[in-house]
Amino acid sequence: MNNIPNILTILRIFFIPLIIYLFFSSGDYNRLLSALVFLFASITDYFDGYFARAMKQQTNFGEFLDPIADKMLVITMLVLLVSENNDLLFVIPVIIIISREFLVIAIRQRLAEINNNHKLKVLFISKIKTGF
């Protein structure tokens, strides 16, 4: 596979076990390393879209897998953070964020089932929300 955007998307998924391992392993800097791997993986999300458009390498596989990789990465990190901070004021926003992610998945699935050619485009404000 010589499609750089798809490689970056798959790489983002492969970073998830490393993030989990670093998060739970003992060591002075492992939590920092876990955060840095998460940051790097998050940055690949920008670049896979950029390269797909710039190199005209947009694929159905990439359009399918990219949002899944994003959700896997974000939900994993949120669950890890909740495992360390189970305060109600922290847990409620996490549940809202994860519920929203499942709602988006359900909407996309429903659109696919009814053969609707309308694709949910990612808005710039959504990218800001994800980055925040």
PDB file of C-alpha atoms in Angstrom:
ATOM      1  CA  MET A   1       0.000   0.000   0.000  1.00  0.00           C
ATOM      2  CA  ASN A   2       1.655   3.216  -1.114  1.00  0.00           C
ATOM      3  CA  ASN A   3      -1.223   5.496  -0.152  1.00  0.00           C
ATOM      4  CA  ILE A   4       0.320   7.816   2.461  1.00  0.00           C
ATOM      5  CA  PRO A   5      -3.011   9.080   3.867  1.00  0.00           C
ATOM      6  CA  ASN A   6      -4.240   5.517   4.482  1.00  0.00           C
ATOM      7  CA  ILE A   7      -0.918   4.579   6.060  1.00  0.00           C
ATOM      8  CA  LEU A   8      -1.235   7.538   8.443  1.00  0.00           C
ATOM      9  CA  THR A   9      -4.778   6.503   9.358  1.00  0.00           C
ATOM     10  CA  ILE A  10      -3.717   2.920  10.079  1.00  0.00           C
ATOM     11  CA  LEU A  11      -0.711   4.204  12.020  1.00  0.00           C
ATOM     12  CA  ARG A  12      -3.078   6.217  14.214  1.00  0.00           C
ATOM     13  CA  ILE A  13      -4.897   2.998  15.129  1.00  0.00           C
ATOM     14  CA  PHE A  14      -1.611   1.211  15.872  1.00  0.00           C
ATOM     15  CA  PHE A  15      -0.610   3.998  18.263  1.00  0.00           C
ATOM     16  CA  ILE A  16      -3.576   3.232  20.546  1.00  0.00           C
ATOM     17  CA  PRO A  17      -2.037   0.163  22.285  1.00  0.00           C
ATOM     18  CA  LEU A  18       1.208   2.100  22.760  1.00  0.00           C
ATOM     19  CA  ILE A  19      -0.690   4.983  24.365  1.00  0.00           C
ATOM     20  CA  ILE A  20      -2.476   2.561  26.715  1.00  0.00           C
ATOM     21  CA  TYR A  21       0.759   0.764  27.588  1.00  0.00           C
ATOM     22  CA  LEU A  22       2.601   3.989  28.363  1.00  0.00           C
ATOM     23  CA  PHE A  23      -0.345   5.376  30.327  1.00  0.00           C
ATOM     24  CA  PHE A  24      -0.459   2.403  32.708  1.00  0.00           C
ATOM     25  CA  SER A  25       3.218   1.505  32.911  1.00  0.00           C
ATOM     26  CA  SER A  26       5.333   2.842  35.707  1.00  0.00           C
ATOM     27  CA  GLY A  27       8.064   5.268  34.945  1.00  0.00           C
ATOM     28  CA  ASP A  28       8.798   8.896  35.542  1.00  0.00           C
ATOM     29  CA  TYR A  29       7.980  10.073  32.050  1.00  0.00           C
ATOM     30  CA  ASN A  30       5.585   7.419  30.722  1.00  0.00           C
ATOM     31  CA  ARG A  31       2.484   9.579  31.174  1.00  0.00           C
ATOM     32  CA  LEU A  32       4.217  12.394  29.311  1.00  0.00           C
ATOM     33  CA  LEU A  33       5.270   9.961  26.581  1.00  0.00           C
ATOM     34  CA  SER A  34       1.684   8.689  26.361  1.00  0.00           C
ATOM     35  CA  ALA A  35       0.463  12.270  25.900  1.00  0.00           C
ATOM     36  CA  LEU A  36       3.126  12.947  23.271  1.00  0.00           C
ATOM     37  CA  VAL A  37       2.212   9.803  21.305  1.00  0.00           C
ATOM     38  CA  PHE A  38      -1.443  10.886  21.490  1.00  0.00           C
ATOM     39  CA  LEU A  39      -0.481  14.351  20.251  1.00  0.00           C
ATOM     40  CA  PHE A  40       1.549  12.885  17.396  1.00  0.00           C
ATOM     41  CA  ALA A  41      -1.288  10.529  16.467  1.00  0.00           C
ATOM     42  CA  SER A  42      -3.709  13.455  16.522  1.00  0.00           C
ATOM     43  CA  ILE A  43      -1.472  15.461  14.218  1.00  0.00           C
ATOM     44  CA  THR A  44      -1.484  12.593  11.723  1.00  0.00           C
ATOM     45  CA  ASP A  45      -5.237  13.137  11.439  1.00  0.00           C
ATOM     46  CA  TYR A  46      -4.609  16.559   9.925  1.00  0.00           C
ATOM     47  CA  PHE A  47      -1.905  15.313   7.604  1.00  0.00           C
ATOM     48  CA  ASP A  48      -3.798  12.296   6.284  1.00  0.00           C
ATOM     49  CA  GLY A  49      -6.579  14.586   5.073  1.00  0.00           C
ATOM     50  CA  TYR A  50      -4.127  17.144   3.746  1.00  0.00           C
ATOM     51  CA  PHE A  51      -2.110  14.567   1.814  1.00  0.00           C
ATOM     52  CA  ALA A  52      -5.244  12.826   0.520  1.00  0.00           C
ATOM     53  CA  ARG A  53      -6.433  16.067  -1.044  1.00  0.00           C
ATOM     54  CA  ALA A  54      -3.013  17.355  -2.152  1.00  0.00           C
ATOM     55  CA  MET A  55      -1.893  14.051  -3.667  1.00  0.00           C
ATOM     56  CA  LYS A  56      -5.370  13.169  -4.944  1.00  0.00           C
ATOM     57  CA  GLN A  57      -5.263   9.928  -2.974  1.00  0.00           C
ATOM     58  CA  GLN A  58      -8.749  10.037  -1.501  1.00  0.00           C
ATOM     59  CA  THR A  59     -10.161   6.524  -1.253  1.00  0.00           C
ATOM     60  CA  ASN A  60     -13.373   4.910  -0.032  1.00  0.00           C
ATOM     61  CA  PHE A  61     -11.243   2.949   2.435  1.00  0.00           C
ATOM     62  CA  GLY A  62      -9.755   6.167   3.821  1.00  0.00           C
ATOM     63  CA  GLU A  63     -13.125   7.894   4.014  1.00  0.00           C
ATOM     64  CA  PHE A  64     -14.447   4.896   5.929  1.00  0.00           C
ATOM     65  CA  LEU A  65     -11.497   4.293   8.254  1.00  0.00           C
ATOM     66  CA  ASP A  66     -10.416   7.868   9.064  1.00  0.00           C
ATOM     67  CA  PRO A  67     -13.413   8.789  11.254  1.00  0.00           C
ATOM     68  CA  ILE A  68     -13.252   5.393  12.953  1.00  0.00           C
ATOM     69  CA  ALA A  69      -9.565   5.867  13.771  1.00  0.00           C
ATOM     70  CA  ASP A  70     -10.322   9.341  15.131  1.00  0.00           C
ATOM     71  CA  LYS A  71     -13.100   8.065  17.348  1.00  0.00           C
ATOM     72  CA  MET A  72     -11.036   5.117  18.578  1.00  0.00           C
ATOM     73  CA  LEU A  73      -8.182   7.437  19.508  1.00  0.00           C
ATOM     74  CA  VAL A  74     -10.340  10.039  21.258  1.00  0.00           C
ATOM     75  CA  ILE A  75     -12.552   7.555  23.106  1.00  0.00           C
ATOM     76  CA  THR A  76      -9.511   5.575  24.269  1.00  0.00           C
ATOM     77  CA  MET A  77      -7.900   8.695  25.687  1.00  0.00           C
ATOM     78  CA  LEU A  78     -11.122   9.804  27.381  1.00  0.00           C
ATOM     79  CA  VAL A  79     -11.552   6.390  29.012  1.00  0.00           C
ATOM     80  CA  LEU A  80      -7.936   6.487  30.212  1.00  0.00           C
ATOM     81  CA  LEU A  81      -8.467   9.930  31.707  1.00  0.00           C
ATOM     82  CA  VAL A  82     -11.704   8.845  33.417  1.00  0.00           C
ATOM     83  CA  SER A  83      -9.848   5.869  34.897  1.00  0.00           C
ATOM     84  CA  GLU A  84      -7.654   8.377  36.732  1.00  0.00           C
ATOM     85  CA  ASN A  85     -10.231  11.068  37.485  1.00  0.00           C
ATOM     86  CA  ASN A  86     -13.651   9.687  38.326  1.00  0.00           C
ATOM     87  CA  ASP A  87     -15.081  12.977  39.551  1.00  0.00           C
ATOM     88  CA  LEU A  88     -18.674  13.497  38.399  1.00  0.00           C
ATOM     89  CA  LEU A  89     -17.832  16.868  36.835  1.00  0.00           C
ATOM     90  CA  PHE A  90     -15.239  15.087  34.696  1.00  0.00           C
ATOM     91  CA  VAL A  91     -17.228  11.949  33.909  1.00  0.00           C
ATOM     92  CA  ILE A  92     -20.382  13.711  32.650  1.00  0.00           C
ATOM     93  CA  PRO A  93     -18.620  15.633  29.831  1.00  0.00           C
ATOM     94  CA  VAL A  94     -16.821  12.423  28.820  1.00  0.00           C
ATOM     95  CA  ILE A  95     -20.130  10.566  28.596  1.00  0.00           C
ATOM     96  CA  ILE A  96     -21.577  13.414  26.518  1.00  0.00           C
ATOM     97  CA  ILE A  97     -18.580  13.379  24.146  1.00  0.00           C
ATOM     98  CA  ILE A  98     -18.649   9.594  23.728  1.00  0.00           C
ATOM     99  CA  SER A  99     -22.434   9.638  23.217  1.00  0.00           C
ATOM    100  CA  ARG A 100     -22.020  12.266  20.507  1.00  0.00           C
ATOM    101  CA  GLU A 101     -19.431  10.085  18.782  1.00  0.00           C
ATOM    102  CA  PHE A 102     -21.842   7.140  18.744  1.00  0.00           C
ATOM    103  CA  LEU A 103     -24.626   9.383  17.471  1.00  0.00           C
ATOM    104  CA  VAL A 104     -22.472  10.504  14.541  1.00  0.00           C
ATOM    105  CA  ILE A 105     -21.649   6.867  13.760  1.00  0.00           C
ATOM    106  CA  ALA A 106     -25.362   5.994  13.859  1.00  0.00           C
ATOM    107  CA  ILE A 107     -26.283   8.868  11.540  1.00  0.00           C
ATOM    108  CA  ARG A 108     -23.603   7.880   9.028  1.00  0.00           C
ATOM    109  CA  GLN A 109     -24.716   4.260   9.170  1.00  0.00           C
ATOM    110  CA  ARG A 110     -28.333   5.234   8.612  1.00  0.00           C
ATOM    111  CA  LEU A 111     -27.420   7.414   5.628  1.00  0.00           C
ATOM    112  CA  ALA A 112     -25.504   4.473   4.165  1.00  0.00           C
ATOM    113  CA  GLU A 113     -28.451   2.117   4.718  1.00  0.00           C
ATOM    114  CA  ILE A 114     -30.916   4.327   2.854  1.00  0.00           C
ATOM    115  CA  ASN A 115     -28.397   4.764   0.019  1.00  0.00           C
ATOM    116  CA  ASN A 116     -28.250   8.469   0.565  1.00  0.00           C
ATOM    117  CA  ASN A 117     -25.424   9.938  -1.482  1.00  0.00           C
ATOM    118  CA  HIS A 118     -25.186  12.868   0.905  1.00  0.00           C
ATOM    119  CA  LYS A 119     -21.909  12.623   2.788  1.00  0.00           C
ATOM    120  CA  LEU A 120     -21.409  14.261   6.138  1.00  0.00           C
ATOM    121  CA  LYS A 121     -18.585  16.685   5.513  1.00  0.00           C
ATOM    122  CA  VAL A 122     -16.293  17.673   8.338  1.00  0.00           C
ATOM    123  CA  LEU A 123     -16.628  21.351   9.114  1.00  0.00           C
ATOM    124  CA  PHE A 124     -13.687  23.462  10.206  1.00  0.00           C
ATOM    125  CA  ILE A 125     -15.417  24.105  13.537  1.00  0.00           C
ATOM    126  CA  SER A 126     -15.490  20.318  14.062  1.00  0.00           C
ATOM    127  CA  LYS A 127     -11.727  20.189  13.609  1.00  0.00           C
ATOM    128  CA  ILE A 128     -11.342  22.944  16.221  1.00  0.00           C
ATOM    129  CA  LYS A 129     -13.632  21.028  18.586  1.00  0.00           C
ATOM    130  CA  THR A 130     -11.607  17.857  18.167  1.00  0.00           C
ATOM    131  CA  GLY A 131      -8.326  19.686  18.675  1.00  0.00           C
ATOM    132  CA  PHE A 132      -9.639  21.383  21.786  1.00  0.00           C
TER     133      PHE A 132
END
